[in-house]
Coordinates of C-alpha atoms in Angstrom, one line a residue:
M18 CA 0.0 0.0 0.0
I19 CA 1.2 3.5 -0.7
N20 CA -0.1 6.8 0.6
I21 CA -1.3 9.3 -1.9
P22 CA -1.6 13.1 -1.3
R23 CA -5.3 14.1 -1.3
P24 CA -6.4 14.9 -4.9
G25 CA -9.7 16.0 -6.4
R26 CA -11.2 16.2 -9.9
S27 CA -11.6 17.8 -13.2
A28 CA -13.7 15.3 -15.1
L29 CA -14.1 15.0 -18.8
P30 CA -17.4 16.1 -20.1
V31 CA -19.9 13.3 -20.4
L32 CA -20.9 12.9 -24.0
D33 CA -23.5 10.7 -25.7
M34 CA -21.4 9.4 -28.5
V35 CA -22.3 6.7 -31.0
P36 CA -19.1 4.6 -31.5
P37 CA -18.2 4.1 -35.2
T38 CA -18.1 0.6 -36.6
R39 CA -14.9 -1.2 -35.7
P40 CA -13.5 -4.3 -37.5
S41 CA -14.8 -7.3 -35.6
A42 CA -12.5 -9.9 -37.0
P43 CA -10.2 -11.4 -34.3
R44 CA -6.5 -11.6 -34.8
S45 CA -5.4 -15.1 -35.8
P46 CA -3.1 -16.6 -33.2
D47 CA 0.5 -16.5 -34.3
A48 CA 2.0 -19.9 -35.4
P49 CA 4.2 -21.1 -32.5
A50 CA 8.0 -21.3 -33.2
D51 CA 7.8 -24.9 -32.0
V52 CA 5.3 -26.8 -34.1
R53 CA 4.6 -29.1 -31.2
L54 CA 2.8 -26.3 -29.5
G55 CA 0.3 -25.9 -32.3
E56 CA -2.2 -28.2 -30.8
Y57 CA -2.5 -25.9 -27.8
L58 CA -3.7 -22.9 -29.9
P59 CA -7.3 -22.2 -29.1
E60 CA -10.0 -23.0 -31.5
S61 CA -11.7 -19.8 -32.6
A62 CA -15.2 -21.3 -32.0
A63 CA -14.3 -22.0 -28.4
L64 CA -13.4 -18.3 -27.7
P65 CA -16.3 -16.0 -26.7
S66 CA -17.4 -13.2 -29.0
F67 CA -17.5 -9.9 -27.0
H68 CA -19.5 -6.8 -26.8
I69 CA -18.3 -3.6 -25.0
W70 CA -20.9 -1.2 -23.7
T71 CA -19.1 2.1 -23.0
L72 CA -20.7 5.0 -21.0
G73 CA -19.3 8.4 -20.2
C74 CA -16.2 10.4 -21.2
Q75 CA -13.7 10.1 -24.0
M76 CA -11.2 8.5 -21.7
N77 CA -13.6 5.6 -21.2
H78 CA -13.9 5.3 -24.9
S79 CA -10.1 5.2 -25.3
D80 CA -9.9 2.6 -22.5
S81 CA -12.5 0.5 -24.3
E82 CA -10.4 0.6 -27.5
E83 CA -7.6 -0.9 -25.6
M84 CA -9.7 -3.7 -24.1
A85 CA -11.3 -4.5 -27.5
G86 CA -7.8 -4.7 -29.0
R87 CA -6.6 -7.1 -26.4
L88 CA -9.6 -9.3 -26.8
L89 CA -9.2 -9.3 -30.6
D90 CA -5.5 -10.1 -30.2
A91 CA -6.5 -13.1 -28.0
G92 CA -8.6 -14.4 -30.9
C93 CA -12.1 -13.3 -29.8
A94 CA -14.5 -11.8 -32.3
E95 CA -16.6 -8.7 -31.7
A96 CA -20.4 -9.3 -31.4
S97 CA -22.9 -6.9 -32.9
S98 CA -24.9 -6.7 -29.6
M99 CA -25.2 -7.9 -26.1
D100 CA -27.8 -10.5 -27.2
T101 CA -25.3 -12.3 -29.4
A102 CA -22.2 -12.0 -27.2
G103 CA -20.5 -14.6 -25.0
L104 CA -18.7 -11.9 -23.1
I105 CA -20.1 -8.5 -22.1
V106 CA -17.8 -5.8 -20.8
V107 CA -19.5 -2.8 -19.3
N108 CA -17.3 0.3 -19.0
T109 CA -19.1 2.5 -16.5
C110 CA -19.2 6.2 -15.6
A111 CA -19.8 7.3 -12.1
I112 CA -19.5 11.1 -12.4
R113 CA -23.2 11.4 -11.7
E114 CA -25.7 9.1 -10.1
G115 CA -27.8 8.8 -13.2
A116 CA -24.9 7.2 -15.1
E117 CA -24.6 4.4 -12.5
Q118 CA -28.4 4.0 -12.5
K119 CA -28.2 3.1 -16.2
V120 CA -26.0 0.1 -15.5
I121 CA -28.0 -0.9 -12.5
G122 CA -31.1 -0.8 -14.6
R123 CA -29.6 -3.3 -17.0
Q124 CA -29.0 -6.0 -14.4
G125 CA -32.3 -7.6 -15.1
Q126 CA -31.5 -7.8 -18.8
L127 CA -28.1 -9.2 -18.2
A128 CA -29.5 -11.8 -15.8
R129 CA -32.0 -13.0 -18.5
L130 CA -29.2 -13.2 -21.0
K131 CA -27.2 -15.4 -18.6
T132 CA -30.2 -17.6 -18.1
A133 CA -30.5 -18.1 -21.8
N134 CA -26.7 -18.6 -22.2
P135 CA -25.2 -20.1 -19.0
G136 CA -21.7 -19.6 -20.5
L137 CA -22.1 -15.8 -20.7
R138 CA -19.6 -13.8 -18.6
V139 CA -20.1 -10.2 -17.6
V140 CA -17.3 -7.9 -16.7
L141 CA -17.8 -4.5 -15.1
T142 CA -15.1 -1.9 -15.1
G143 CA -14.7 1.9 -15.2
C144 CA -15.3 4.5 -12.5
S145 CA -18.1 2.6 -10.8
V146 CA -15.5 0.0 -9.6
R147 CA -13.9 1.6 -6.6
E148 CA -11.7 -0.3 -4.2
A149 CA -13.4 1.1 -1.1
E150 CA -16.7 -0.3 -2.3
R151 CA -15.5 -3.6 -3.8
A152 CA -17.2 -5.7 -1.1
G153 CA -20.6 -4.4 -2.0
L154 CA -20.3 -4.4 -5.8
K155 CA -21.8 -7.9 -6.2
R156 CA -25.0 -6.8 -4.3
R157 CA -25.2 -3.7 -6.4
Y158 CA -24.5 -5.5 -9.7
P159 CA -25.7 -9.1 -9.2
A160 CA -25.3 -10.2 -12.9
V161 CA -21.6 -9.3 -13.0
D162 CA -18.9 -12.0 -12.8
L163 CA -15.7 -10.0 -12.7
F164 CA -15.0 -6.4 -11.4
L165 CA -12.0 -4.5 -12.7
R166 CA -10.9 -1.0 -11.6
P167 CA -9.8 1.3 -14.4
D168 CA -6.1 0.6 -13.6
E169 CA -6.8 -3.2 -13.7
E170 CA -8.2 -3.1 -17.3
P171 CA -5.0 -4.2 -18.9
E172 CA -5.4 -7.6 -17.2
L173 CA -8.8 -8.3 -18.7
V174 CA -7.7 -11.1 -21.0
D175 CA -5.5 -12.7 -18.3
R176 CA -8.2 -12.5 -15.6
L177 CA -10.7 -14.2 -18.0
G178 CA -8.2 -17.0 -18.9
L179 CA -8.3 -16.2 -22.6
T180 CA -4.6 -16.1 -23.2
S181 CA -3.6 -19.0 -25.6
A182 CA -0.5 -21.2 -25.0
Q183 CA 1.5 -19.2 -27.6
G184 CA -0.1 -15.9 -26.5
A185 CA 0.8 -16.5 -22.9
I186 CA 4.4 -15.9 -23.8
T187 CA 3.5 -12.4 -24.9
A188 CA 1.3 -11.8 -21.9
I189 CA 3.9 -12.9 -19.5
T190 CA 6.4 -10.5 -21.1
A191 CA 3.9 -7.6 -20.7
I192 CA 2.4 -8.6 -17.4
T193 CA 4.5 -10.6 -15.1
A194 CA 1.6 -11.8 -13.0
I195 CA -2.1 -11.1 -12.5
G196 CA -2.3 -8.3 -10.0
S197 CA 0.9 -6.6 -10.9
V198 CA -0.7 -3.8 -13.0
G199 CA -3.4 -2.6 -10.7
R200 CA -1.9 -1.4 -7.4
T201 CA -3.8 -0.2 -4.3
G202 CA -2.9 3.0 -2.5
V203 CA -4.6 5.1 0.1
L204 CA -6.2 8.5 -0.3
G205 CA -6.7 9.8 3.2
R206 CA -8.2 6.7 4.8
T207 CA -9.8 5.4 1.6
P208 CA -8.2 2.6 -0.5
I209 CA -7.9 3.5 -4.2
G210 CA -6.5 2.2 -7.4
V211 CA -3.2 3.7 -8.5
A212 CA -2.5 4.4 -12.2
D213 CA 1.3 4.0 -12.0
A214 CA 1.4 1.1 -14.5
L215 CA -1.0 2.6 -17.1
P216 CA 1.6 4.6 -19.1
G217 CA 3.6 1.4 -19.6
T218 CA 0.7 -0.8 -20.5
R219 CA -0.4 1.9 -23.0
A220 CA 3.0 1.9 -24.6
R221 CA 2.9 -1.9 -25.0
A222 CA -0.6 -1.8 -26.5
V223 CA 0.5 0.8 -29.0
T224 CA 3.7 -1.0 -30.0
G225 CA 2.0 -4.3 -30.1
G226 CA -0.8 -3.0 -32.3
T227 CA -3.5 -4.0 -29.8
V228 CA -5.5 -0.7 -29.7
A229 CA -8.7 -1.4 -31.7
R230 CA -9.4 2.2 -32.7
G231 CA -13.1 2.9 -33.4
S232 CA -12.4 5.3 -36.2
A233 CA -10.1 5.6 -39.1
V234 CA -10.6 9.4 -39.1
S235 CA -10.2 10.6 -35.5
A236 CA -8.1 9.1 -32.7
W237 CA -8.0 9.4 -28.9
L238 CA -4.5 9.7 -27.5
P239 CA -4.3 9.6 -23.7
I240 CA -1.4 11.5 -22.2
I241 CA -2.1 11.6 -18.5
Y242 CA -4.2 9.3 -16.1
G243 CA -5.9 10.2 -12.9
C244 CA -6.4 13.5 -11.2
D245 CA -4.8 15.5 -8.3
K246 CA -7.4 18.2 -7.9
T247 CA -9.4 18.9 -4.8
C248 CA -13.0 19.1 -6.1
T249 CA -15.2 18.1 -3.2
Y250 CA -18.0 16.6 -5.4
C251 CA -16.0 14.3 -7.6
I252 CA -15.4 10.5 -7.5
V253 CA -12.6 10.4 -10.1
P254 CA -9.6 10.5 -7.7
F255 CA -11.1 7.6 -5.8
S256 CA -11.7 5.6 -9.0
R257 CA -8.7 6.6 -11.2
G258 CA -6.1 7.6 -8.6
P259 CA -3.5 10.4 -8.7
E260 CA -2.1 11.9 -11.9
R261 CA 0.5 9.9 -13.9
S262 CA 1.9 11.4 -17.1
R263 CA 3.0 9.3 -20.0
P264 CA 6.6 9.9 -21.1
F265 CA 7.0 12.7 -23.6
D266 CA 8.7 10.8 -26.4
E267 CA 6.2 7.9 -26.3
I268 CA 3.3 10.3 -26.8
V269 CA 5.0 12.0 -29.7
D270 CA 5.9 8.6 -31.2
E271 CA 2.2 7.5 -31.0
A272 CA 1.1 10.8 -32.6
R273 CA 3.7 10.2 -35.4
A274 CA 2.3 6.7 -36.0
L275 CA -1.3 8.1 -36.1
A276 CA -0.1 10.7 -38.7
A277 CA 1.5 7.9 -40.8
A278 CA -1.8 5.9 -40.6
G279 CA -3.7 8.8 -42.1
Y280 CA -5.6 10.1 -39.1
R281 CA -7.0 13.5 -39.7
E282 CA -7.7 14.5 -36.1
V283 CA -6.1 13.5 -32.8
T284 CA -7.5 14.4 -29.3
L285 CA -5.1 14.4 -26.4
L286 CA -6.9 13.0 -23.3
G287 CA -6.7 13.3 -19.6
Q288 CA -9.0 14.0 -16.6
N289 CA -7.0 17.2 -16.4
V290 CA -5.0 17.2 -19.6
N291 CA -3.3 20.5 -19.2
S292 CA -1.6 19.5 -16.0
Y293 CA 0.5 17.1 -18.1
G294 CA 4.1 16.6 -17.2
H295 CA 4.3 18.0 -13.7
D296 CA 5.0 14.5 -12.2
L297 CA 7.8 13.7 -14.7
A298 CA 11.5 14.0 -13.9
P299 CA 13.2 17.3 -14.9
E300 CA 15.3 17.1 -18.1
A301 CA 17.9 19.5 -19.5
R302 CA 16.2 19.6 -22.9
F303 CA 13.2 21.3 -21.2
G304 CA 15.3 23.8 -19.2
H305 CA 13.6 26.7 -21.0
I306 CA 10.3 25.8 -19.2
R307 CA 9.9 27.9 -16.1
T308 CA 6.1 28.1 -15.8
E309 CA 4.3 28.3 -12.5
R310 CA 0.7 27.7 -11.8
W311 CA -1.3 31.0 -11.5
A312 CA -3.9 29.4 -9.2
G313 CA -4.4 26.4 -7.0
R314 CA -1.7 24.3 -5.4
Q315 CA 1.8 25.5 -6.5
L316 CA 4.2 23.0 -8.1
D317 CA 7.8 23.1 -9.3
L318 CA 7.3 22.8 -13.1
G319 CA 10.8 23.9 -14.1
S320 CA 12.6 21.7 -16.7
R321 CA 9.6 19.4 -17.1
P322 CA 7.6 19.0 -20.3
D323 CA 4.1 20.6 -20.3
L324 CA 1.1 20.4 -22.6
A325 CA 2.4 23.4 -24.5
E326 CA 5.7 21.7 -25.3
L327 CA 3.8 18.5 -26.3
I328 CA 1.5 20.4 -28.6
R329 CA 4.4 22.1 -30.3
A330 CA 6.2 18.8 -30.8
I331 CA 3.1 17.1 -32.3
D332 CA 2.4 20.2 -34.5
G333 CA 6.0 19.9 -35.6
I334 CA 5.3 16.5 -37.3
R335 CA 5.1 17.8 -40.9
T336 CA 4.5 16.3 -44.3
A337 CA 7.0 16.7 -47.2
D338 CA 5.4 20.0 -48.2
G339 CA 5.7 21.4 -44.7
V340 CA 2.1 21.3 -43.5
P341 CA 1.0 19.5 -40.2
A342 CA 0.8 15.8 -40.7
I343 CA -2.1 15.8 -38.3
P344 CA -4.4 18.5 -39.6
R345 CA -6.4 18.8 -36.4
L346 CA -5.1 18.6 -32.8
R347 CA -7.5 18.9 -29.8
F348 CA -7.2 18.3 -26.1
V349 CA -9.7 17.8 -23.3
T350 CA -10.4 18.4 -20.4
S351 CA -8.7 21.5 -19.1
H352 CA -8.7 22.9 -15.6
P353 CA -8.5 26.7 -15.1
W354 CA -5.5 26.2 -12.7
D355 CA -3.3 25.0 -15.6
L356 CA -4.4 27.2 -18.5
S357 CA -1.0 28.8 -18.6
D358 CA 0.2 31.6 -20.9
R359 CA 2.6 29.1 -22.4
L360 CA -0.4 26.9 -23.4
I361 CA -2.4 29.8 -24.8
D362 CA 0.6 30.9 -26.9
A363 CA 1.0 27.4 -28.2
M364 CA -2.6 27.3 -29.2
R365 CA -2.1 30.6 -31.0
D366 CA 1.1 29.6 -32.8
C367 CA 0.4 26.0 -33.9
P368 CA -1.7 25.7 -37.0
S369 CA -2.9 22.2 -36.2
V370 CA -4.4 23.2 -32.9
V371 CA -8.1 23.8 -33.4
E372 CA -10.0 26.9 -32.3
H373 CA -11.9 25.3 -29.5
L374 CA -11.5 25.0 -25.7
H375 CA -13.5 23.1 -23.1
L376 CA -12.9 24.9 -19.8
P377 CA -15.2 23.7 -17.0
V378 CA -16.4 26.5 -14.7
Q379 CA -19.1 24.5 -12.7
T380 CA -20.8 27.6 -11.1
G381 CA -20.8 31.4 -11.4
D382 CA -20.5 32.1 -7.7
D383 CA -17.2 32.3 -5.7
A384 CA -18.7 31.0 -2.5
V385 CA -20.0 27.9 -4.3
L386 CA -16.6 27.5 -6.0
R387 CA -15.0 27.4 -2.6
R388 CA -17.4 24.8 -1.3
M389 CA -16.7 22.8 -4.5
G390 CA -12.9 23.0 -3.8
R391 CA -12.2 24.6 -7.2
Q392 CA -9.6 27.0 -5.9
Y393 CA -10.1 29.8 -8.4
T394 CA -12.5 32.8 -8.6
I395 CA -14.8 33.8 -11.3
E396 CA -12.6 36.9 -11.9
H397 CA -9.6 34.6 -12.5
Y398 CA -11.6 32.3 -14.7
Q399 CA -12.8 35.3 -16.8
E400 CA -9.3 36.7 -17.1
R401 CA -8.1 33.4 -18.6
L402 CA -11.0 33.4 -21.1
T403 CA -10.2 37.0 -22.1
R404 CA -6.6 36.0 -22.6
I405 CA -7.4 33.0 -24.8
R406 CA -10.0 35.0 -26.9
E407 CA -7.4 37.7 -27.5
A408 CA -4.8 35.2 -28.6
V409 CA -7.1 33.0 -30.7
P410 CA -9.8 35.2 -32.3
G411 CA -13.0 33.3 -33.0
I412 CA -12.3 30.4 -30.6
T413 CA -15.4 28.5 -29.5
V414 CA -15.7 27.7 -25.8
S415 CA -17.7 25.0 -24.0
T416 CA -18.0 24.3 -20.3
D417 CA -19.5 22.2 -17.5
V418 CA -22.0 23.5 -15.0
I419 CA -23.4 21.9 -11.8
V420 CA -26.7 23.3 -10.5
G421 CA -28.1 22.8 -7.0
F422 CA -24.8 22.1 -5.3
C423 CA -24.9 22.0 -1.5
G424 CA -26.1 25.3 -0.1
E425 CA -26.6 27.0 -3.5
T426 CA -29.0 29.9 -3.0
K427 CA -31.3 31.4 -5.6
D428 CA -29.0 34.4 -5.9
Q429 CA -26.0 32.1 -6.4
F430 CA -27.8 30.3 -9.1
Q431 CA -28.7 33.6 -10.7
A432 CA -24.9 34.4 -10.7
T433 CA -24.4 31.3 -12.8
L434 CA -27.0 32.5 -15.3
R435 CA -25.4 35.9 -15.5
L436 CA -22.0 34.2 -16.2
L437 CA -23.5 32.3 -19.1
E438 CA -25.0 35.5 -20.5
A439 CA -21.6 37.3 -20.1
V440 CA -19.4 34.5 -21.5
R441 CA -21.7 33.4 -24.3
Y442 CA -20.6 29.8 -24.4
D443 CA -21.0 27.8 -27.6
Q444 CA -22.0 24.7 -25.6
V445 CA -22.8 23.9 -22.0
F446 CA -22.8 20.4 -20.4
A447 CA -25.0 20.9 -17.4
A448 CA -26.3 18.5 -14.7
A449 CA -28.0 18.7 -11.3
Y450 CA -25.8 17.9 -8.3
S451 CA -26.0 14.4 -7.0
P452 CA -23.8 13.3 -4.0
R453 CA -21.2 10.6 -4.8
P454 CA -20.4 8.3 -1.8
G455 CA -17.0 8.9 -0.4
T456 CA -16.5 12.4 -1.7
A457 CA -16.1 15.4 0.7
S458 CA -19.3 17.0 -0.5
S459 CA -21.3 13.9 0.5
R460 CA -20.7 15.0 4.1
L461 CA -22.3 18.3 3.4
A462 CA -26.1 18.9 3.5
D463 CA -27.7 18.2 0.1
D464 CA -30.2 20.9 0.9
V465 CA -31.4 21.9 -2.5
S466 CA -34.6 19.9 -3.2
P467 CA -34.9 17.8 -6.3
D468 CA -37.7 20.0 -7.6
V469 CA -35.6 23.1 -7.3
K470 CA -32.6 21.4 -8.9
R471 CA -34.8 20.3 -11.8
R472 CA -36.3 23.8 -12.3
R473 CA -32.9 25.4 -12.1
L474 CA -31.4 23.0 -14.6
N475 CA -34.3 23.5 -17.0
E476 CA -33.9 27.3 -16.7
L477 CA -30.2 27.1 -17.4
L478 CA -30.6 24.8 -20.4
A479 CA -33.3 27.1 -21.8
L480 CA -31.0 30.1 -21.5
Q481 CA -28.1 28.3 -23.1
E482 CA -30.3 27.0 -25.9
G483 CA -31.1 30.6 -26.9
I484 CA -27.4 31.6 -26.6
G485 CA -26.3 28.6 -28.6
A486 CA -28.8 29.4 -31.3
L487 CA -27.6 33.0 -31.6
R488 CA -24.0 31.8 -31.6
N489 CA -24.7 29.4 -34.4
E490 CA -26.7 31.9 -36.5
A491 CA -23.5 33.9 -36.9
W492 CA -22.3 31.1 -39.2
L493 CA -25.2 31.4 -41.6
G494 CA -24.0 32.1 -45.2
R495 CA -20.4 31.3 -44.3
T496 CA -18.3 28.5 -45.8
V497 CA -16.5 26.5 -43.3
E498 CA -14.0 23.5 -43.3
V499 CA -15.7 20.4 -42.0
L500 CA -14.1 17.0 -41.2
L501 CA -16.7 14.5 -42.2
E502 CA -16.7 11.7 -39.7
K503 CA -19.6 9.3 -40.4
A504 CA -22.9 8.6 -42.2
V505 CA -26.0 8.8 -40.0
P506 CA -29.7 7.7 -40.6
P507 CA -32.3 10.4 -40.9
R508 CA -34.3 11.2 -37.8
S509 CA -37.6 13.0 -37.4
H510 CA -37.8 14.0 -33.8
E511 CA -35.4 17.0 -33.6
H512 CA -36.9 20.3 -32.3
D513 CA -35.1 22.3 -35.0
P514 CA -34.4 21.1 -38.5
A515 CA -30.9 22.5 -38.4
D516 CA -30.0 20.1 -35.6
A517 CA -30.9 17.1 -37.8
P518 CA -29.7 15.7 -41.1
D519 CA -31.7 16.5 -44.2
R520 CA -34.6 14.2 -43.6
D521 CA -36.0 14.6 -47.2
S522 CA -32.9 13.8 -49.2
N523 CA -33.5 10.0 -49.2
E524 CA -36.9 10.6 -50.9
R525 CA -35.7 13.3 -53.3
P526 CA -34.2 12.1 -56.6
D527 CA -32.4 15.4 -57.1
V528 CA -30.4 15.0 -53.9
A529 CA -27.4 12.6 -54.4
G530 CA -25.7 11.0 -51.4
V531 CA -26.3 10.1 -47.8
H532 CA -26.6 12.0 -44.6
L533 CA -23.1 12.8 -43.3
T534 CA -22.0 14.6 -40.1
G535 CA -18.8 16.2 -39.2
R536 CA -17.2 19.0 -37.1
T537 CA -15.7 22.4 -37.8
R538 CA -12.4 23.3 -36.3
G539 CA -14.4 25.0 -33.6
H540 CA -16.2 21.7 -32.8
K541 CA -19.5 22.7 -34.3
L542 CA -21.6 19.8 -35.4
V543 CA -22.5 20.0 -39.1
H544 CA -25.0 18.0 -41.2
V545 CA -24.6 17.7 -44.9
T546 CA -25.7 15.4 -47.7
G547 CA -22.9 13.9 -49.9
E548 CA -21.2 10.7 -51.0
A549 CA -20.1 8.2 -48.4
A550 CA -16.7 8.3 -50.0
L551 CA -16.2 11.7 -48.5
I552 CA -16.0 10.3 -44.9
G553 CA -12.6 11.1 -43.5
R554 CA -12.1 14.1 -45.8
L555 CA -11.9 17.8 -45.1
V556 CA -14.5 19.6 -47.2
D557 CA -15.9 23.1 -47.5
V558 CA -19.6 23.4 -46.5
R559 CA -21.8 26.5 -47.0
I560 CA -24.0 26.9 -43.9
E561 CA -27.6 27.3 -44.7
H562 CA -29.5 26.5 -41.5
A563 CA -28.5 27.0 -37.8
G564 CA -30.1 25.5 -34.7
P565 CA -29.0 25.7 -31.1
Y566 CA -27.0 22.5 -31.2
A567 CA -25.9 22.0 -34.8
L568 CA -25.5 23.5 -38.3
R569 CA -26.7 22.2 -41.7
G570 CA -25.4 23.1 -45.1
T571 CA -24.4 22.0 -48.6
L572 CA -21.1 21.1 -50.1
A573 CA -19.4 24.0 -51.6
P574 CA -18.3 23.6 -55.2
A575 CA -14.7 22.3 -55.5

């Protein structure tokens, strides 16, 4: 057991993302060097097909890509649904109570599937698996056979006994024994998982080709695991442990490989991505870095790589004609403590870095910020936004907001509404506060009634919908660069037609193509009709309709 300084949280925004289709074919087991071992290779029919259900943030989706890659490497095939799988992996989110309730609500379905298929195995991982609550997990999730903390996910194949005789040699090289990857530490008096081994297991997954990326267009690239912040409401430090940065050169090498593979967009990931590097050893080559935090807990950052240095290095990967080999570079999620002038200058200077920033504020009132443990003021937050908007004109900004936090008064909530009106966010991820067991705020009085929370949330969302619509209307008539990501079926339930694909194009003979969606550099969602062959390409789109959540347009003439 090791003792961990008390951290907190800056969680990634919870997004409802439809994962793209991933190749489901398993990797054939390598022929053993000694032919006498051939009889021990598993028969593919004996290995379970798997289905991974992923909830929550981008880091969870990245983790699921690694788990899928390891299962494919072991010879398993990917099933199209839970109903046809012999192995179900549920990668959970625990940021809010509602996310965990989704999984609890599926326990009956999973039990019925196990009754119909007694050989079915169910694995639960992600932030709902916390060491302090492990003893009660089976009561909470009765259909689950195996529980893995996020730091234990690299052992999935070994824990399930799916490693073949030949594959076991590789597994033993990577993991010397089951239990050696996930380590247990102590946060205060609470046992937690420690992410020390994850940078190493990520490197082995990348070099071994066992990351089953869900897209051939956009790629997740984790650079730091865990969180050291002191947010009183957040469960992330208890589920993912303290911050552990990946080595600088390994990240750049992975980015270089993604560029060579033709990826058009890469997103750097971390629960607090812009605190990258503070835990790495000083190096002479980074001697020019002398940044200090402007807020929060002070750290010695001298001679250590930071996110700004990493961005400049990845932007420096160029094609033969001198343009960035990765056209679009994003990062998420940022904490206001670590939005340094160096990082802002790198965003300004590097042409591959997109004009978008997700910067959680959580509330518009300083007293509530103090109860949340955020350790900055609204004045400081707005100063950072002013600085980034001056450096990167036209940048789009999104944020996270919690309404109804412990002790929040009507006036304090109104301060949050005033902040939204002043800042004019392009997008807001908002939720009503729900206490998470084990966090500091769970010991505070949850004294805002559910009805009041609901009313405040609806009021905030209505305000932001109007702001978002006005922000998007500014794009009408403009031609913008869009990275087309996928084809989507037409839908008929959107409140605004601009937020939906062109529902009539399938029935109109004069409209050629399918419904495609993509993003601008500012992360605006755009619907357009075109040929499926355009997926993965950067195209110019003339914006003709604008709704509060998305834009719709037509392909501009080449």
